Amino acid sequence: MVETFLILLGTGYLIYKVAFGIPKQVKRTEEKLDMLKLHLQEIQLDLNEISKRINDK
């Protein structure tokens, strides 16, 4: 009886982690990717500005 309860409890925990834990991690990862894309754009703008200054000289 106790073994059955523990198995059901473990299965319920795994379902909970898959249903609620993983989507939160995916959302956090997407937010981090968006921030990295913004940083990359800023770096590209800075590099373009430096390149223009060099070409103007």
PDB file of C-alpha atoms in Angstrom:
ATOM      1  CA  MET A   1       0.000   0.000   0.000  1.00  0.00           C
ATOM      2  CA  VAL A   2       2.802   2.409   0.912  1.00  0.00           C
ATOM      3  CA  GLU A   3       4.740   1.474  -2.206  1.00  0.00           C
ATOM      4  CA  THR A   4       1.720   2.242  -4.392  1.00  0.00           C
ATOM      5  CA  PHE A   5       1.273   5.610  -2.687  1.00  0.00           C
ATOM      6  CA  LEU A   6       4.942   6.485  -3.196  1.00  0.00           C
ATOM      7  CA  ILE A   7       4.788   5.468  -6.860  1.00  0.00           C
ATOM      8  CA  LEU A   8       1.672   7.603  -7.403  1.00  0.00           C
ATOM      9  CA  LEU A   9       3.270  10.504  -5.537  1.00  0.00           C
ATOM     10  CA  GLY A  10       6.438  10.243  -7.648  1.00  0.00           C
ATOM     11  CA  THR A  11       4.431  10.056 -10.860  1.00  0.00           C
ATOM     12  CA  GLY A  12       2.381  13.083  -9.802  1.00  0.00           C
ATOM     13  CA  TYR A  13       5.568  15.018  -9.066  1.00  0.00           C
ATOM     14  CA  LEU A  14       7.016  14.201 -12.490  1.00  0.00           C
ATOM     15  CA  ILE A  15       3.807  15.298 -14.198  1.00  0.00           C
ATOM     16  CA  TYR A  16       3.877  18.537 -12.190  1.00  0.00           C
ATOM     17  CA  LYS A  17       7.488  19.241 -13.186  1.00  0.00           C
ATOM     18  CA  VAL A  18       6.747  18.613 -16.860  1.00  0.00           C
ATOM     19  CA  ALA A  19       3.521  20.629 -16.829  1.00  0.00           C
ATOM     20  CA  PHE A  20       4.756  23.636 -14.861  1.00  0.00           C
ATOM     21  CA  GLY A  21       8.541  23.558 -14.436  1.00  0.00           C
ATOM     22  CA  ILE A  22       9.731  23.098 -18.000  1.00  0.00           C
ATOM     23  CA  PRO A  23       7.564  25.860 -19.561  1.00  0.00           C
ATOM     24  CA  LYS A  24       8.964  28.346 -17.022  1.00  0.00           C
ATOM     25  CA  GLN A  25      12.502  27.353 -17.969  1.00  0.00           C
ATOM     26  CA  VAL A  26      11.678  27.746 -21.673  1.00  0.00           C
ATOM     27  CA  LYS A  27      10.254  31.221 -21.036  1.00  0.00           C
ATOM     28  CA  ARG A  28      13.365  32.256 -19.085  1.00  0.00           C
ATOM     29  CA  THR A  29      15.581  30.950 -21.862  1.00  0.00           C
ATOM     30  CA  GLU A  30      13.593  32.883 -24.473  1.00  0.00           C
ATOM     31  CA  GLU A  31      13.928  36.061 -22.406  1.00  0.00           C
ATOM     32  CA  LYS A  32      17.688  35.537 -22.160  1.00  0.00           C
ATOM     33  CA  LEU A  33      17.906  35.023 -25.928  1.00  0.00           C
ATOM     34  CA  ASP A  34      15.973  38.247 -26.522  1.00  0.00           C
ATOM     35  CA  MET A  35      18.371  40.148 -24.263  1.00  0.00           C
ATOM     36  CA  LEU A  36      21.368  38.654 -26.073  1.00  0.00           C
ATOM     37  CA  LYS A  37      19.895  39.677 -29.435  1.00  0.00           C
ATOM     38  CA  LEU A  38      19.497  43.242 -28.182  1.00  0.00           C
ATOM     39  CA  HIS A  39      23.088  43.303 -26.947  1.00  0.00           C
ATOM     40  CA  LEU A  40      24.273  41.969 -30.297  1.00  0.00           C
ATOM     41  CA  GLN A  41      22.390  44.721 -32.128  1.00  0.00           C
ATOM     42  CA  GLU A  42      23.963  47.355 -29.876  1.00  0.00           C
ATOM     43  CA  ILE A  43      27.424  45.944 -30.546  1.00  0.00           C
ATOM     44  CA  GLN A  44      26.776  45.930 -34.293  1.00  0.00           C
ATOM     45  CA  LEU A  45      25.661  49.567 -34.167  1.00  0.00           C
ATOM     46  CA  ASP A  46      28.809  50.508 -32.258  1.00  0.00           C
ATOM     47  CA  LEU A  47      30.982  48.643 -34.759  1.00  0.00           C
ATOM     48  CA  ASN A  48      29.250  50.331 -37.685  1.00  0.00           C
ATOM     49  CA  GLU A  49      29.836  53.723 -36.077  1.00  0.00           C
ATOM     50  CA  ILE A  50      33.527  52.936 -35.555  1.00  0.00           C
ATOM     51  CA  SER A  51      33.808  51.698 -39.144  1.00  0.00           C
ATOM     52  CA  LYS A  52      32.272  54.932 -40.453  1.00  0.00           C
ATOM     53  CA  ARG A  53      34.715  57.005 -38.407  1.00  0.00           C
ATOM     54  CA  ILE A  54      37.660  55.028 -39.761  1.00  0.00           C
ATOM     55  CA  ASN A  55      36.437  55.337 -43.361  1.00  0.00           C
ATOM     56  CA  ASP A  56      35.901  59.108 -42.962  1.00  0.00           C
ATOM     57  CA  LYS A  57      39.548  59.681 -42.050  1.00  0.00           C
TER      58      LYS A  57
END
